[in-house]
């Protein structure tokens, strides 16, 4: 579901749309012994004016008992990143750095009943399969006994998001010359994620002398 509701500020809408497109992140909370984390796919929706993140864990995951309706969880959704060398800039004496995009969504987590497992699985697959150039695979195509056994082995949790934080470092504070020089270097790179970052930098400041086709 696209989340573009008027109750969300423009920056929040962009952060939510970024998270929705990624669909995978790191969920973090803490118990008495310290931080706990899991890497999870998620579904992002909207209900009663709130963004809702729905995730699932294996039943034995220690995060299950921590989704108690009181404890806060943090979902970290990372995008592409790139190391930027000092000599990539047009001007001298810049500091080498990393460019990146990320979104943090946080709120109280609530455990859902087993009866919601199938709906969660269907929603998660619908989002993920829509990204592939083929007919979507669905849980209905799975042998019923195996499907029910698999669904019984997970627990679904929802985070009612009350804090949305988008983070992006794309050389926004640099001169046009430095911005273009770094974008051109990224566009020529074979590293995963570098070219998408170059295109985003170009979109931030269109009309400059990029080598990006």
JSON list of N, CA and C in Angstrom, two decimals, residues 178-204:
[
{"chain": "A", "resi": 178, "resn": "UNK", "atom": "N", "xyz": [31.72, 19.88, -6.73]},
{"chain": "A", "resi": 178, "resn": "UNK", "atom": "CA", "xyz": [32.02, 18.67, -5.97]},
{"chain": "A", "resi": 178, "resn": "UNK", "atom": "C", "xyz": [30.89, 17.65, -6.09]},
{"chain": "A", "resi": 179, "resn": "UNK", "atom": "N", "xyz": [29.66, 18.14, -6.08]},
{"chain": "A", "resi": 179, "resn": "UNK", "atom": "CA", "xyz": [28.49, 17.27, -6.20]},
{"chain": "A", "resi": 179, "resn": "UNK", "atom": "C", "xyz": [28.55, 16.50, -7.53]},
{"chain": "A", "resi": 180, "resn": "UNK", "atom": "N", "xyz": [28.82, 17.22, -8.61]},
{"chain": "A", "resi": 180, "resn": "UNK", "atom": "CA", "xyz": [28.88, 16.60, -9.94]},
{"chain": "A", "resi": 180, "resn": "UNK", "atom": "C", "xyz": [30.05, 15.63, -10.03]},
{"chain": "A", "resi": 181, "resn": "UNK", "atom": "N", "xyz": [31.20, 16.02, -9.49]},
{"chain": "A", "resi": 181, "resn": "UNK", "atom": "CA", "xyz": [32.38, 15.15, -9.58]},
{"chain": "A", "resi": 181, "resn": "UNK", "atom": "C", "xyz": [32.15, 13.82, -8.90]},
{"chain": "A", "resi": 182, "resn": "UNK", "atom": "N", "xyz": [31.53, 13.84, -7.71]},
{"chain": "A", "resi": 182, "resn": "UNK", "atom": "CA", "xyz": [31.28, 12.60, -6.98]},
{"chain": "A", "resi": 182, "resn": "UNK", "atom": "C", "xyz": [30.21, 11.77, -7.70]},
{"chain": "A", "resi": 183, "resn": "UNK", "atom": "N", "xyz": [29.15, 12.43, -8.16]},
{"chain": "A", "resi": 183, "resn": "UNK", "atom": "CA", "xyz": [28.09, 11.70, -8.89]},
{"chain": "A", "resi": 183, "resn": "UNK", "atom": "C", "xyz": [28.66, 11.00, -10.12]},
{"chain": "A", "resi": 184, "resn": "UNK", "atom": "N", "xyz": [29.56, 11.68, -10.84]},
{"chain": "A", "resi": 184, "resn": "UNK", "atom": "CA", "xyz": [30.16, 11.08, -12.03]},
{"chain": "A", "resi": 184, "resn": "UNK", "atom": "C", "xyz": [31.02, 9.87, -11.67]},
{"chain": "A", "resi": 185, "resn": "UNK", "atom": "N", "xyz": [31.76, 9.96, -10.56]},
{"chain": "A", "resi": 185, "resn": "UNK", "atom": "CA", "xyz": [32.56, 8.82, -10.11]},
{"chain": "A", "resi": 185, "resn": "UNK", "atom": "C", "xyz": [31.67, 7.63, -9.76]},
{"chain": "A", "resi": 186, "resn": "UNK", "atom": "N", "xyz": [30.58, 7.89, -9.08]},
{"chain": "A", "resi": 186, "resn": "UNK", "atom": "CA", "xyz": [29.65, 6.81, -8.72]},
{"chain": "A", "resi": 186, "resn": "UNK", "atom": "C", "xyz": [29.02, 6.20, -9.97]},
{"chain": "A", "resi": 187, "resn": "UNK", "atom": "N", "xyz": [28.70, 7.04, -10.95]},
{"chain": "A", "resi": 187, "resn": "UNK", "atom": "CA", "xyz": [28.07, 6.55, -12.18]},
{"chain": "A", "resi": 187, "resn": "UNK", "atom": "C", "xyz": [28.99, 5.62, -12.96]},
{"chain": "A", "resi": 188, "resn": "UNK", "atom": "N", "xyz": [30.29, 5.81, -12.81]},
{"chain": "A", "resi": 188, "resn": "UNK", "atom": "CA", "xyz": [31.25, 4.96, -13.52]},
{"chain": "A", "resi": 188, "resn": "UNK", "atom": "C", "xyz": [31.62, 3.70, -12.74]},
{"chain": "A", "resi": 189, "resn": "UNK", "atom": "N", "xyz": [31.19, 3.63, -11.50]},
{"chain": "A", "resi": 189, "resn": "UNK", "atom": "CA", "xyz": [31.57, 2.52, -10.62]},
{"chain": "A", "resi": 189, "resn": "UNK", "atom": "C", "xyz": [30.77, 1.26, -10.94]},
{"chain": "A", "resi": 190, "resn": "UNK", "atom": "N", "xyz": [31.40, 0.11, -10.70]},
{"chain": "A", "resi": 190, "resn": "UNK", "atom": "CA", "xyz": [30.72, -1.18, -10.86]},
{"chain": "A", "resi": 190, "resn": "UNK", "atom": "C", "xyz": [30.19, -1.71, -9.53]},
{"chain": "A", "resi": 191, "resn": "UNK", "atom": "N", "xyz": [30.44, -0.99, -8.44]},
{"chain": "A", "resi": 191, "resn": "UNK", "atom": "CA", "xyz": [29.98, -1.44, -7.13]},
{"chain": "A", "resi": 191, "resn": "UNK", "atom": "C", "xyz": [28.46, -1.40, -7.04]},
{"chain": "A", "resi": 192, "resn": "UNK", "atom": "N", "xyz": [27.89, -2.39, -6.37]},
{"chain": "A", "resi": 192, "resn": "UNK", "atom": "CA", "xyz": [26.44, -2.45, -6.19]},
{"chain": "A", "resi": 192, "resn": "UNK", "atom": "C", "xyz": [25.94, -1.21, -5.47]},
{"chain": "A", "resi": 193, "resn": "UNK", "atom": "N", "xyz": [24.94, -0.58, -6.00]},
{"chain": "A", "resi": 193, "resn": "UNK", "atom": "CA", "xyz": [24.32, 0.58, -5.36]},
{"chain": "A", "resi": 193, "resn": "UNK", "atom": "C", "xyz": [24.92, 1.91, -5.72]},
{"chain": "A", "resi": 194, "resn": "UNK", "atom": "N", "xyz": [26.11, 1.93, -6.33]},
{"chain": "A", "resi": 194, "resn": "UNK", "atom": "CA", "xyz": [26.74, 3.22, -6.63]},
{"chain": "A", "resi": 194, "resn": "UNK", "atom": "C", "xyz": [25.98, 3.99, -7.71]},
{"chain": "A", "resi": 195, "resn": "UNK", "atom": "N", "xyz": [25.58, 3.30, -8.76]},
{"chain": "A", "resi": 195, "resn": "UNK", "atom": "CA", "xyz": [24.87, 3.99, -9.84]},
{"chain": "A", "resi": 195, "resn": "UNK", "atom": "C", "xyz": [23.50, 4.52, -9.41]},
{"chain": "A", "resi": 196, "resn": "UNK", "atom": "N", "xyz": [22.73, 3.76, -8.63]},
{"chain": "A", "resi": 196, "resn": "UNK", "atom": "CA", "xyz": [21.48, 4.34, -8.13]},
{"chain": "A", "resi": 196, "resn": "UNK", "atom": "C", "xyz": [21.70, 5.60, -7.29]},
{"chain": "A", "resi": 197, "resn": "UNK", "atom": "N", "xyz": [22.76, 5.62, -6.48]},
{"chain": "A", "resi": 197, "resn": "UNK", "atom": "CA", "xyz": [23.07, 6.83, -5.71]},
{"chain": "A", "resi": 197, "resn": "UNK", "atom": "C", "xyz": [23.43, 7.98, -6.64]},
{"chain": "A", "resi": 198, "resn": "UNK", "atom": "N", "xyz": [24.17, 7.69, -7.70]},
{"chain": "A", "resi": 198, "resn": "UNK", "atom": "CA", "xyz": [24.52, 8.74, -8.67]},
{"chain": "A", "resi": 198, "resn": "UNK", "atom": "C", "xyz": [23.26, 9.35, -9.28]},
{"chain": "A", "resi": 199, "resn": "UNK", "atom": "N", "xyz": [22.29, 8.50, -9.63]},
{"chain": "A", "resi": 199, "resn": "UNK", "atom": "CA", "xyz": [21.04, 9.02, -10.22]},
{"chain": "A", "resi": 199, "resn": "UNK", "atom": "C", "xyz": [20.26, 9.86, -9.22]},
{"chain": "A", "resi": 200, "resn": "UNK", "atom": "N", "xyz": [20.30, 9.46, -7.95]},
{"chain": "A", "resi": 200, "resn": "UNK", "atom": "CA", "xyz": [19.59, 10.26, -6.94]},
{"chain": "A", "resi": 200, "resn": "UNK", "atom": "C", "xyz": [20.28, 11.60, -6.72]},
{"chain": "A", "resi": 201, "resn": "UNK", "atom": "N", "xyz": [21.61, 11.61, -6.75]},
{"chain": "A", "resi": 201, "resn": "UNK", "atom": "CA", "xyz": [22.33, 12.88, -6.65]},
{"chain": "A", "resi": 201, "resn": "UNK", "atom": "C", "xyz": [22.00, 13.79, -7.82]},
{"chain": "A", "resi": 202, "resn": "UNK", "atom": "N", "xyz": [21.90, 13.20, -9.02]},
{"chain": "A", "resi": 202, "resn": "UNK", "atom": "CA", "xyz": [21.54, 13.98, -10.20]},
{"chain": "A", "resi": 202, "resn": "UNK", "atom": "C", "xyz": [20.13, 14.57, -10.05]},
{"chain": "A", "resi": 203, "resn": "UNK", "atom": "N", "xyz": [19.21, 13.78, -9.49]},
{"chain": "A", "resi": 203, "resn": "UNK", "atom": "CA", "xyz": [17.84, 14.26, -9.31]},
{"chain": "A", "resi": 203, "resn": "UNK", "atom": "C", "xyz": [17.77, 15.40, -8.29]},
{"chain": "A", "resi": 204, "resn": "UNK", "atom": "N", "xyz": [18.68, 15.38, -7.32]},
{"chain": "A", "resi": 204, "resn": "UNK", "atom": "CA", "xyz": [18.70, 16.46, -6.32]},
{"chain": "A", "resi": 204, "resn": "UNK", "atom": "C", "xyz": [19.09, 17.79, -6.94]}
]
